[in-house]
PDB file of C-alpha atoms in Angstrom:
ATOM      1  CA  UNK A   1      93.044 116.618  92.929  1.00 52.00           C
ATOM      2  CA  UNK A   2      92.568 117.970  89.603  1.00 59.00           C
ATOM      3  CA  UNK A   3      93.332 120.971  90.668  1.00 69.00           C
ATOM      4  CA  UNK A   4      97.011 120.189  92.236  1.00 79.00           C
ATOM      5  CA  UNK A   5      97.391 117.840  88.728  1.00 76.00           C
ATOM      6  CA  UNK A   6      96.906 120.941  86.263  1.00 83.00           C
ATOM      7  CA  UNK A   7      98.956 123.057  88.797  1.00 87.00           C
ATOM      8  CA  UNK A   8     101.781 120.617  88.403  1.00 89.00           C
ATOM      9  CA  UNK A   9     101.392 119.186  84.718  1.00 89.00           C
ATOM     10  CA  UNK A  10     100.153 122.781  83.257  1.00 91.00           C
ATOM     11  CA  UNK A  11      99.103 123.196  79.398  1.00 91.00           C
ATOM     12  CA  UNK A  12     101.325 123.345  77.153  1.00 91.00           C
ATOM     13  CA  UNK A  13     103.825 121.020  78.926  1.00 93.00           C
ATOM     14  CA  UNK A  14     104.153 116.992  78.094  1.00 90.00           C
ATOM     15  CA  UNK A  15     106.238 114.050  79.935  1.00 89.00           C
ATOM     16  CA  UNK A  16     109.150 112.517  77.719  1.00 87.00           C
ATOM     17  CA  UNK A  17     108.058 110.104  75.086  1.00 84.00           C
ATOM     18  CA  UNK A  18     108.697 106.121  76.347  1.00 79.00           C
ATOM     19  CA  UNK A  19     111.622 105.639  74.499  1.00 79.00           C
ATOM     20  CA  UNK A  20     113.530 109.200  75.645  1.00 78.00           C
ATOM     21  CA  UNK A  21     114.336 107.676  79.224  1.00 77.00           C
ATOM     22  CA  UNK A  22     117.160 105.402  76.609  1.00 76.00           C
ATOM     23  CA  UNK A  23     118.706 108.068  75.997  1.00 76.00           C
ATOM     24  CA  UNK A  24     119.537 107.883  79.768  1.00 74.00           C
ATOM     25  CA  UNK A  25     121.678 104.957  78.897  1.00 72.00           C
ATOM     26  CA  UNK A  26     124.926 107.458  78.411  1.00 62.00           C
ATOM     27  CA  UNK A  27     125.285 107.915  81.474  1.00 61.00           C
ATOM     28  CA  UNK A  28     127.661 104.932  81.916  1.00 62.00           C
ATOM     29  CA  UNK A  29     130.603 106.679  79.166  1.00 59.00           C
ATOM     30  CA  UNK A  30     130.019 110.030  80.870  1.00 61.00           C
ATOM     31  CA  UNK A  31     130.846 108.361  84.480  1.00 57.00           C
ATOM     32  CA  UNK A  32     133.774 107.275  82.453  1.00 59.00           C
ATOM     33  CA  UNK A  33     134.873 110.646  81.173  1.00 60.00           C
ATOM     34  CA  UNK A  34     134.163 111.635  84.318  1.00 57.00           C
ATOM     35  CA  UNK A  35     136.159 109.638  86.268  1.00 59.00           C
ATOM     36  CA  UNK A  36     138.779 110.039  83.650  1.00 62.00           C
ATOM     37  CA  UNK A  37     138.905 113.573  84.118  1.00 63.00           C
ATOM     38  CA  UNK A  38     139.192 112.721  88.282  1.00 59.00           C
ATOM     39  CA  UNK A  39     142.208 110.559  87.625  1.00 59.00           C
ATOM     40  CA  UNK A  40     144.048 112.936  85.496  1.00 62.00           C
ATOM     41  CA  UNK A  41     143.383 115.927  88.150  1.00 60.00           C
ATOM     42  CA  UNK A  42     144.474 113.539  90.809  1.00 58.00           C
ATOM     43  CA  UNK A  43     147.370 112.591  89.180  1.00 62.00           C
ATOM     44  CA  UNK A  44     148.757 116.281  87.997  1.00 58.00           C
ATOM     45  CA  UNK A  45     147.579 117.505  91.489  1.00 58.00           C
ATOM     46  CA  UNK A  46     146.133 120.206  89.279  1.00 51.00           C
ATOM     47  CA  UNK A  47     142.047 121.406  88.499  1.00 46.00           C
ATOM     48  CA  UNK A  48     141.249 119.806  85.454  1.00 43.00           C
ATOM     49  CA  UNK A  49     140.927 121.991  82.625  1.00 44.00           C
ATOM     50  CA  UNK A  50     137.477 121.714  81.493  1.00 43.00           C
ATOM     51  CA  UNK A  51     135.834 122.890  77.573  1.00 45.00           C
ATOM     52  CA  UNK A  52     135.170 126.198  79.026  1.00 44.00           C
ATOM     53  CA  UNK A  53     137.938 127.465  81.172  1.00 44.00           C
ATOM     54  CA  UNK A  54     138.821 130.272  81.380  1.00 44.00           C
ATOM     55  CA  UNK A  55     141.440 133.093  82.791  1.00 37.00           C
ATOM     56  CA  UNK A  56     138.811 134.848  83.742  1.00 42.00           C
ATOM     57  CA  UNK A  57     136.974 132.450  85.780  1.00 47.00           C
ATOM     58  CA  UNK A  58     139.695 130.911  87.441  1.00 42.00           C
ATOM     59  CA  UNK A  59     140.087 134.076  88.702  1.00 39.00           C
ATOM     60  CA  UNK A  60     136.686 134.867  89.834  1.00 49.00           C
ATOM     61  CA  UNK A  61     136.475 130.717  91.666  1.00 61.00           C
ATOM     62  CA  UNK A  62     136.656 129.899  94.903  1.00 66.00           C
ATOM     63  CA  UNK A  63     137.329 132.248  97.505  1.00 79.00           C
ATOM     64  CA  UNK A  64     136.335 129.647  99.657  1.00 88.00           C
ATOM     65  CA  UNK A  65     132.843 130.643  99.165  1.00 94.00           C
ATOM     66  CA  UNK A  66     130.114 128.371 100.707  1.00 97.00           C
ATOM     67  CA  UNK A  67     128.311 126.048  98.445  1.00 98.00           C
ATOM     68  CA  UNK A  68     125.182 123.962  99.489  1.00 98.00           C
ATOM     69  CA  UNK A  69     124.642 120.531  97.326  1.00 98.00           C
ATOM     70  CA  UNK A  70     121.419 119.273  97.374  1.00 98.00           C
ATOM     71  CA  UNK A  71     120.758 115.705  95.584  1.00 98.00           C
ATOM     72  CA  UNK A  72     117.478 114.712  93.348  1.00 96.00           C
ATOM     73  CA  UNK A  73     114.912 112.239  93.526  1.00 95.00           C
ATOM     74  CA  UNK A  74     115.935 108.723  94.605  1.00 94.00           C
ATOM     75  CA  UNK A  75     119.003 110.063  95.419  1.00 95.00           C
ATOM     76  CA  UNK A  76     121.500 110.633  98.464  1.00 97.00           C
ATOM     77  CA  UNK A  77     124.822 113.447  98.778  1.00 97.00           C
ATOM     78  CA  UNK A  78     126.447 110.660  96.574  1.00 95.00           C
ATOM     79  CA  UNK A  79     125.387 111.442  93.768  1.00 95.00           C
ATOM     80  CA  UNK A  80     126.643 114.771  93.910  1.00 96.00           C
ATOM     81  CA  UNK A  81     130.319 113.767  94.525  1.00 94.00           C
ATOM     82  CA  UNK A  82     131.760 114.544  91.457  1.00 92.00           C
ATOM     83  CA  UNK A  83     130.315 118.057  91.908  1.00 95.00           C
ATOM     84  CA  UNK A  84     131.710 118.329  95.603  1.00 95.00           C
ATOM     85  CA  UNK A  85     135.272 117.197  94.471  1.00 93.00           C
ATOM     86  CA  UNK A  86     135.722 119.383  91.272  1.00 94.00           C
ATOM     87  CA  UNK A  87     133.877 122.766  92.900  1.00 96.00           C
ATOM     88  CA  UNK A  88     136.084 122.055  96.051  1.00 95.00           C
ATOM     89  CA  UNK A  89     139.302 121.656  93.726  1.00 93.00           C
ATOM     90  CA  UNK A  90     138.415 124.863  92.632  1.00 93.00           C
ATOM     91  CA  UNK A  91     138.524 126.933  95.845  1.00 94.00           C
ATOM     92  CA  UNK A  92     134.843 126.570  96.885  1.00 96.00           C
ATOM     93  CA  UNK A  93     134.022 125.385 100.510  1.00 96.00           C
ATOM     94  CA  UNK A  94     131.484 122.801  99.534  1.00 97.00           C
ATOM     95  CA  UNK A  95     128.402 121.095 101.680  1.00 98.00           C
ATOM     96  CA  UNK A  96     126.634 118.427 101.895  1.00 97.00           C
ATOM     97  CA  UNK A  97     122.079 118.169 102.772  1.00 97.00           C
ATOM     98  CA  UNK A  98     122.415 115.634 104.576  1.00 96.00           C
ATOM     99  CA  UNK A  99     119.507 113.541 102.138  1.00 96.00           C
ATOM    100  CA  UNK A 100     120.256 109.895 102.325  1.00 95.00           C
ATOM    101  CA  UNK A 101     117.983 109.528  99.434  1.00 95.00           C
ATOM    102  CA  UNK A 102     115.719 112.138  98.679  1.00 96.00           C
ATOM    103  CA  UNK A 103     112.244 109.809  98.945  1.00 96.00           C
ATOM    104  CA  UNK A 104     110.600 111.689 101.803  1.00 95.00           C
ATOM    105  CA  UNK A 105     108.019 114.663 102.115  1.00 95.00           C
ATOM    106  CA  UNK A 106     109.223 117.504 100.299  1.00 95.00           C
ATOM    107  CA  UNK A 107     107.932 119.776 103.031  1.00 95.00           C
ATOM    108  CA  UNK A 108     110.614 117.842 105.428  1.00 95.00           C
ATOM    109  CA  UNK A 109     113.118 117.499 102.672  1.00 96.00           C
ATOM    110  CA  UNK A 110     113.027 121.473 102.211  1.00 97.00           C
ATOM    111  CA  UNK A 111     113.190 122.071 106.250  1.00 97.00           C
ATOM    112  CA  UNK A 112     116.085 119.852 106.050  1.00 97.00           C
ATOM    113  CA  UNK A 113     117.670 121.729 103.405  1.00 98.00           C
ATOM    114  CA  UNK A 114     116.954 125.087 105.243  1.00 98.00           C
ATOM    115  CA  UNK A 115     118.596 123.482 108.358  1.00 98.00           C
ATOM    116  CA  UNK A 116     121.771 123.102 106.175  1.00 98.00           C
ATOM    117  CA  UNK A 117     121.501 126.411 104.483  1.00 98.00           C
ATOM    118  CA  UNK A 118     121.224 127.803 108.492  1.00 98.00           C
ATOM    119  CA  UNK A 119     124.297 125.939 109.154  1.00 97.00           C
ATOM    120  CA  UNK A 120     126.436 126.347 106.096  1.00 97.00           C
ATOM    121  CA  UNK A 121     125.796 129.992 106.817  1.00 97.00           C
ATOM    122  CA  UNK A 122     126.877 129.999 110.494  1.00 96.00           C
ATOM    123  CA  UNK A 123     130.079 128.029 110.378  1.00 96.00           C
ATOM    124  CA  UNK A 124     130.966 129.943 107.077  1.00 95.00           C
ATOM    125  CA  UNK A 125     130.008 133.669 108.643  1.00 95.00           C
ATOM    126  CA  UNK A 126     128.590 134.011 104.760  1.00 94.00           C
ATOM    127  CA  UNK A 127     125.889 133.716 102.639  1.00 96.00           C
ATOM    128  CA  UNK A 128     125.803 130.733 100.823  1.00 97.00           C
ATOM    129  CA  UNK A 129     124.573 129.492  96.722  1.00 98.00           C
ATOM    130  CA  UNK A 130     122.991 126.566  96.435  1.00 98.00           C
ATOM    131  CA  UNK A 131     123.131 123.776  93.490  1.00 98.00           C
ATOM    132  CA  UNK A 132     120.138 121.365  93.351  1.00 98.00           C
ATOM    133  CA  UNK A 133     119.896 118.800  90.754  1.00 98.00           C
ATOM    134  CA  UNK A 134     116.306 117.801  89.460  1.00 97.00           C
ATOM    135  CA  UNK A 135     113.984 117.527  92.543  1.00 97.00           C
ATOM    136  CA  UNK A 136     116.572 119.117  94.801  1.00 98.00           C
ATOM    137  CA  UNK A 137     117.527 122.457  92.358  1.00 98.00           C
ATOM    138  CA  UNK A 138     113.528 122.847  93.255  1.00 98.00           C
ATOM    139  CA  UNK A 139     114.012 122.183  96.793  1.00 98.00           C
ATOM    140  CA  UNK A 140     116.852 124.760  96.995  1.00 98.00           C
ATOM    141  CA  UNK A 141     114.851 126.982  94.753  1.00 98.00           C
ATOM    142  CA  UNK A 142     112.356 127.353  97.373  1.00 98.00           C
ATOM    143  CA  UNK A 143     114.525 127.933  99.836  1.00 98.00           C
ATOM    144  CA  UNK A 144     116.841 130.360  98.536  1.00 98.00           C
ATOM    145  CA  UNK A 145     113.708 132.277  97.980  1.00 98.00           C
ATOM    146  CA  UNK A 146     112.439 132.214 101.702  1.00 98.00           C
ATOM    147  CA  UNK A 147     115.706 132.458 103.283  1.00 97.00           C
ATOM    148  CA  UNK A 148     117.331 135.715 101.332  1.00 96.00           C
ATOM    149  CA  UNK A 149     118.688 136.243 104.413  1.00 96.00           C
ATOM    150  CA  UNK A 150     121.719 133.408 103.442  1.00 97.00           C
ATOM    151  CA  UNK A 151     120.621 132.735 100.209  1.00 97.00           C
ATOM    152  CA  UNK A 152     123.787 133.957  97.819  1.00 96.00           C
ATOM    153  CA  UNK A 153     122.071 132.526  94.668  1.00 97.00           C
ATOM    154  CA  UNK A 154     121.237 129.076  93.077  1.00 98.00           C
ATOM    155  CA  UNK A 155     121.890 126.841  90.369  1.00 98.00           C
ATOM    156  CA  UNK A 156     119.275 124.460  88.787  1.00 98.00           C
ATOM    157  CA  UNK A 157     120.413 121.149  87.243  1.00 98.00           C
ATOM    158  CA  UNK A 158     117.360 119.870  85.511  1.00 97.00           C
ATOM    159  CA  UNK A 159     115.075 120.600  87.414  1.00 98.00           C
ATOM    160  CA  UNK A 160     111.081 121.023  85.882  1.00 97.00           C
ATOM    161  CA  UNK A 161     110.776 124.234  87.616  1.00 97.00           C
ATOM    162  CA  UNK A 162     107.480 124.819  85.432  1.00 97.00           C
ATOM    163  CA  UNK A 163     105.794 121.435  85.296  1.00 96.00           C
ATOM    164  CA  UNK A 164     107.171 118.720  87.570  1.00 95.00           C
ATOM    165  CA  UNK A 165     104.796 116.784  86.503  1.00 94.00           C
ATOM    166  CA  UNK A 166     106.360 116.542  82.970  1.00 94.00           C
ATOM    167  CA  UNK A 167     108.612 113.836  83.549  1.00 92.00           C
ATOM    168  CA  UNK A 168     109.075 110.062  82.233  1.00 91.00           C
ATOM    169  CA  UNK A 169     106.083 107.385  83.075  1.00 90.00           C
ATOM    170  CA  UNK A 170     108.901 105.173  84.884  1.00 87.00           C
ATOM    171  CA  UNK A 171     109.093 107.820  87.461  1.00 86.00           C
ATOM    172  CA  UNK A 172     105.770 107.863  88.130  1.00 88.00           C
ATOM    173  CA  UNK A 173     106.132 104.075  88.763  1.00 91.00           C
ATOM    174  CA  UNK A 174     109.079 104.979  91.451  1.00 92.00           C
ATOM    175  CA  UNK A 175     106.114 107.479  93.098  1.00 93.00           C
ATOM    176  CA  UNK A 176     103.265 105.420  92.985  1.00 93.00           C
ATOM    177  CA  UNK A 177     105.889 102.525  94.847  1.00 95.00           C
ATOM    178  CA  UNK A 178     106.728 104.809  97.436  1.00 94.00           C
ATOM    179  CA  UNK A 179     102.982 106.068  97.934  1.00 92.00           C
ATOM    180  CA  UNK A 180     102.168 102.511  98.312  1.00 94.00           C
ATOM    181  CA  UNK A 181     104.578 101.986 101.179  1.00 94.00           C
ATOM    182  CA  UNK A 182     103.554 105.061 103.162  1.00 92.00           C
ATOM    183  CA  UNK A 183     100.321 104.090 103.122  1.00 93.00           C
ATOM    184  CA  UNK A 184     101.825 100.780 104.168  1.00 95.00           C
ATOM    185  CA  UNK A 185     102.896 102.055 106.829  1.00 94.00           C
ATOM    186  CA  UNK A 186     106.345 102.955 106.211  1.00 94.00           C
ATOM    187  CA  UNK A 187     106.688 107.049 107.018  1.00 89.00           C
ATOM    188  CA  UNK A 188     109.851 108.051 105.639  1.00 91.00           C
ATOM    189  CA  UNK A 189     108.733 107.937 102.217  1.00 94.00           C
ATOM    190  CA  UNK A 190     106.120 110.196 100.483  1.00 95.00           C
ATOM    191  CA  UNK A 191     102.562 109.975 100.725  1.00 94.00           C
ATOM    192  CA  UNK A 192      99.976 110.264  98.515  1.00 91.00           C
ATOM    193  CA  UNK A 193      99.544 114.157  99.552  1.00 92.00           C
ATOM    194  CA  UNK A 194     103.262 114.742  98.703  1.00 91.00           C
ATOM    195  CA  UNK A 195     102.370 113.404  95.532  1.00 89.00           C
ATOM    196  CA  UNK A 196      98.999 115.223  94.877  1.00 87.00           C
ATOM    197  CA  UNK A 197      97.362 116.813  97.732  1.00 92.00           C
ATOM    198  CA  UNK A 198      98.280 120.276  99.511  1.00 93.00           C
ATOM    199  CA  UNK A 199     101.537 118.988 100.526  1.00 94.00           C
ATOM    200  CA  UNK A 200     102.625 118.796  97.011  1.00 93.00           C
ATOM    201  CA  UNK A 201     100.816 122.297  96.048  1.00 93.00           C
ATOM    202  CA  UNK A 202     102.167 124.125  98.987  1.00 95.00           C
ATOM    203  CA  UNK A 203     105.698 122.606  97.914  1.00 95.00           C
ATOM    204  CA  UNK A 204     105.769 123.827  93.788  1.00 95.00           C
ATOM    205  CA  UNK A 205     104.492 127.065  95.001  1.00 95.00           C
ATOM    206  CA  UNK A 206     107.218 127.541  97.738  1.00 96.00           C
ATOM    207  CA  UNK A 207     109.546 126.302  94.960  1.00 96.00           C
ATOM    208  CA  UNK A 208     108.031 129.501  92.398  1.00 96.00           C
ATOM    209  CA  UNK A 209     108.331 132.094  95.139  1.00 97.00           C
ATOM    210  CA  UNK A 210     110.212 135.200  93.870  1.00 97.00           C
ATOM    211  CA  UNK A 211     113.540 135.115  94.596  1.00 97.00           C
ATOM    212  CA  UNK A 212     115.087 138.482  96.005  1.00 96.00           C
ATOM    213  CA  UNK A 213     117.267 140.577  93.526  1.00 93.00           C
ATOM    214  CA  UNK A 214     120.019 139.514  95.070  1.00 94.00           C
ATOM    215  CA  UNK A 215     119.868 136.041  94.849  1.00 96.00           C
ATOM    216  CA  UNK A 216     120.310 135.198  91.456  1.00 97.00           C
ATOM    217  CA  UNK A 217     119.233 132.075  89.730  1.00 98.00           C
ATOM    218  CA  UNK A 218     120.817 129.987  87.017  1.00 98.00           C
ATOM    219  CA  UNK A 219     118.799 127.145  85.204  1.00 98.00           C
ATOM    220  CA  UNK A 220     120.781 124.279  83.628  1.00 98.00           C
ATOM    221  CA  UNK A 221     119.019 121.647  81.036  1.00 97.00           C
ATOM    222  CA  UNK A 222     119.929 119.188  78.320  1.00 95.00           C
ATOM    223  CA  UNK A 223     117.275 118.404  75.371  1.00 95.00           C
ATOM    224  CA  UNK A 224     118.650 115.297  75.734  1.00 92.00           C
ATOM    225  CA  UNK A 225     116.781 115.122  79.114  1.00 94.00           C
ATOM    226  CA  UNK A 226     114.961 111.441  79.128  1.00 92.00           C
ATOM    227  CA  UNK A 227     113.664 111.724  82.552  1.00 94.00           C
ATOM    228  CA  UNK A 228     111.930 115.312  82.436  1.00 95.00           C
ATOM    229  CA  UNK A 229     110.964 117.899  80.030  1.00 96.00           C
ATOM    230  CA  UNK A 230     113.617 119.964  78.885  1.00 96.00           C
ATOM    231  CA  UNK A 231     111.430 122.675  78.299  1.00 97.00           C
ATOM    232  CA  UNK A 232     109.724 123.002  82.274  1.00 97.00           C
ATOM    233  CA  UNK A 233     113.799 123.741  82.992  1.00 98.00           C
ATOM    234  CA  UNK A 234     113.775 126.957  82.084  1.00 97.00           C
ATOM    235  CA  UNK A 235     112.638 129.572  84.456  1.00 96.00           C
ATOM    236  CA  UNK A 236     111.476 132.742  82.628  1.00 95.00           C
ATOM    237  CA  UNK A 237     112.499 134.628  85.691  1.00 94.00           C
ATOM    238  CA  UNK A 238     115.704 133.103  85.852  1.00 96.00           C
ATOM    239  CA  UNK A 239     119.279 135.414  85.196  1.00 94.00           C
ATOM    240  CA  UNK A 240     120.711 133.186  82.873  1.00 96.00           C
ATOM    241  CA  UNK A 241     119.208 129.570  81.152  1.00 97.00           C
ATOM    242  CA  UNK A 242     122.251 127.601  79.602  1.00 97.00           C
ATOM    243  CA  UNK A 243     122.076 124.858  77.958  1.00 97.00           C
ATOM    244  CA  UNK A 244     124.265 121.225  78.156  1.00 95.00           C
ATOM    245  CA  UNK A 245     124.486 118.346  76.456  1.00 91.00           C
ATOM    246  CA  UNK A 246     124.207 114.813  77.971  1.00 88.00           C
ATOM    247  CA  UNK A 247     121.610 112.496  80.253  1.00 91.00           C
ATOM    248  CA  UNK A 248     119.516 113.721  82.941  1.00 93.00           C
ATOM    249  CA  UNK A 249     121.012 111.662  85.832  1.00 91.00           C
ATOM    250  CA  UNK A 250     124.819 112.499  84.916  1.00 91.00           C
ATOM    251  CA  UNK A 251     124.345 116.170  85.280  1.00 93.00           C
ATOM    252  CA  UNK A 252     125.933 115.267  88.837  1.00 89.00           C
ATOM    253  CA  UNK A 253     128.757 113.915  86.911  1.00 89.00           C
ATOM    254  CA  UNK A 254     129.335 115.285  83.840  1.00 92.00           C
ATOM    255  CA  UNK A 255     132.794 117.631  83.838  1.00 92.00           C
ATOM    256  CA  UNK A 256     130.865 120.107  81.231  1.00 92.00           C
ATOM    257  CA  UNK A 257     128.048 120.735  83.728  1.00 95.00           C
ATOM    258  CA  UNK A 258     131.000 121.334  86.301  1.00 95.00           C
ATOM    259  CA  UNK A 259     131.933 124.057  84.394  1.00 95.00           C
ATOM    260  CA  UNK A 260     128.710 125.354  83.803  1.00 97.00           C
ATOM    261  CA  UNK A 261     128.145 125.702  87.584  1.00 97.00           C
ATOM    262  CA  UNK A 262     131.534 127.185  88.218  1.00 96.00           C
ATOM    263  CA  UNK A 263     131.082 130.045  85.713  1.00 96.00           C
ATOM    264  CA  UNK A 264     127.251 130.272  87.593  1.00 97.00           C
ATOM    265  CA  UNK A 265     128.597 130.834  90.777  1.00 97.00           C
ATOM    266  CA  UNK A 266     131.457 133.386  89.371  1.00 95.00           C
ATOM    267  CA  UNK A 267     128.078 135.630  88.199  1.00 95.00           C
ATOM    268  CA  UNK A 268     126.113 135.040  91.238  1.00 95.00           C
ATOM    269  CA  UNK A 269     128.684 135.995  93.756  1.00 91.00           C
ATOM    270  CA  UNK A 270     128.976 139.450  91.165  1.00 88.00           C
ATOM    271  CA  UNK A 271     125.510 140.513  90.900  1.00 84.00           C
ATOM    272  CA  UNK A 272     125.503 139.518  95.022  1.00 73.00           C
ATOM    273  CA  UNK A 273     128.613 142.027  95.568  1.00 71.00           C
ATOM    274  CA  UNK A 274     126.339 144.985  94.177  1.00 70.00           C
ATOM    275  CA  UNK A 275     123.799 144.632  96.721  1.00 61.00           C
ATOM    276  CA  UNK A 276     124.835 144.399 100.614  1.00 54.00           C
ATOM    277  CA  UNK A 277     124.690 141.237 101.744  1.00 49.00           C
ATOM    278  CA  UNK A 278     121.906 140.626 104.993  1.00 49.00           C
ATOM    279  CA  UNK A 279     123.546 140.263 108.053  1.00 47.00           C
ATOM    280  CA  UNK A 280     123.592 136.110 108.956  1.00 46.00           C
ATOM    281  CA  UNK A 281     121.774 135.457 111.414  1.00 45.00           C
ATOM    282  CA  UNK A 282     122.718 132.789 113.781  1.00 44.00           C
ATOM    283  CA  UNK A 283     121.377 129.233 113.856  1.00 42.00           C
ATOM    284  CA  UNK A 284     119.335 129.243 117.360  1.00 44.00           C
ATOM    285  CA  UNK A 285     119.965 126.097 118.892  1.00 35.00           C
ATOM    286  CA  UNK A 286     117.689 126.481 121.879  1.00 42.00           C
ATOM    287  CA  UNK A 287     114.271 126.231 119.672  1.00 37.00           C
TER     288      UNK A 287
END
């Protein structure tokens, strides 16, 4: 055990200080901007123009590339609908995990996320990026980095790719609740090996694979982060690292993190056009 809690809370890294997780409290004025922003798009019938538009990467978005959304911890697809709706108005062919709430075994949670990665792929005839906020940007991580095969490239949205153990005390309290029910009984949630057995060091290590050339990776975090560590969202190995203002939880909001994944995807679909993409191979239904 002390083994899998050194692998996950290394040295060097530290959770958020008690009273960071207030900082968490904007997120009710940047659902507000947010949903601003939707109601002025909705009513011009036009993308909204967002702080970092540009010419350029108007003309680079879209294509109706494939786009896999995959939600963090505690949450469902919902959370990610402001992110659906603005990369969609855009030109991108967005989809959905399929995560209810993202509370289960992270080994299941990442087969899940493959099975939607298999499909996206297949009903697209492309490869497809993924976007994972927090728990799921390491969940797609991993996955993007098994499956190269229709992995296009993925986008982190603070997500303690280093430590994910360095996050806020009251999440630990949401863990240890859920542990307690699975070994209540109730399955669907996490156990105590998700937590801190080979389950959970089997899972951060599929989540640090090396990701092909190919598929590029973009990390995304705010030092204004009151949930994690800023600092265990920044890959080393990652293409880019760019930085955002605002909470933790309305990264899946938040019309400047929109932007930030649009001009992500613009660069990953690039560096992907210099290599030729792996022929997709189709979902087998049979197995």
């Amino acid at each position: 055990m002390t083994e899998v809690t050194s692998l996950l809370l290394p040295e060097g890294f530290a959770r958020p200080g008690h009273a960071a997780v207030l900082r968490e409290r904007h997120l009710l004025a940047e659902g507000a901007r947010a949903a601003a922003a939707e109601v002025g798009a909705q009513a011009r019938g036009t993308v909204t123009r967002l702080p970092v538009a540009s010419r350029w990467r108007a003309a680079q978005d879209g294509a109706d590339d494939p786009v896999l959304l995959v939600p963090g911890f505690l949450c469902g697809d919902y959370s990610l609908l402001g992110l659906h709706r603005g990369l969609r108005r855009a030109g991108w062919r967005t989809y959905r995990s399929g995560i209810a709430a993202n509370v289960g075994c992270t080994s299941e949670m990442a087969r899940l996320v493959e099975q939607r990665l298999e499909e996206a792929a297949e009903r697209s005839g492309r490869r497809v990026q993924l976007v994972g906020h927090s728990l799921g940007g390491m969940l797609a991580r991993g996955v993007a980095a098994a499956r190269p095969d229709l992995a296009a490239g993925v986008t982190t949205l603070g997500s303690p790719v280093l430590a994910p153990g360095a996050h806020h005390v009251a999440l630990s309290v949401s863990i240890a609740a859920l542990v307690g029910l699975h070994a209540a009984g109730v399955e669907q949630v996490m156990g105590h090996d998700c937590v801190r057995g080979e389950c959970a060091r089997d899972s951060f290590l599929d989540s640090r694979a090396a990701l092909a050339p190919d598929v590029p990776h973009t990390c995304v975090y705010s030092k204004a982060d009151g949930i994690v560590a800023w600092q265990a969202c920044i890959d080393p190995d990652a293409h880019a690292a760019v930085e955002v203002s605002g909470t933790h939880l309305g990264m899946g909001v938040s019309p400047a993190v929109l932007a930030v994944v649009r001009d992500a995807l613009a660069r990953h679909r690039a560096v992907a056009a210099e290599v030729p993409p792996a022929a997709v191979v189709p979902l087998d239904r049979t197995a």
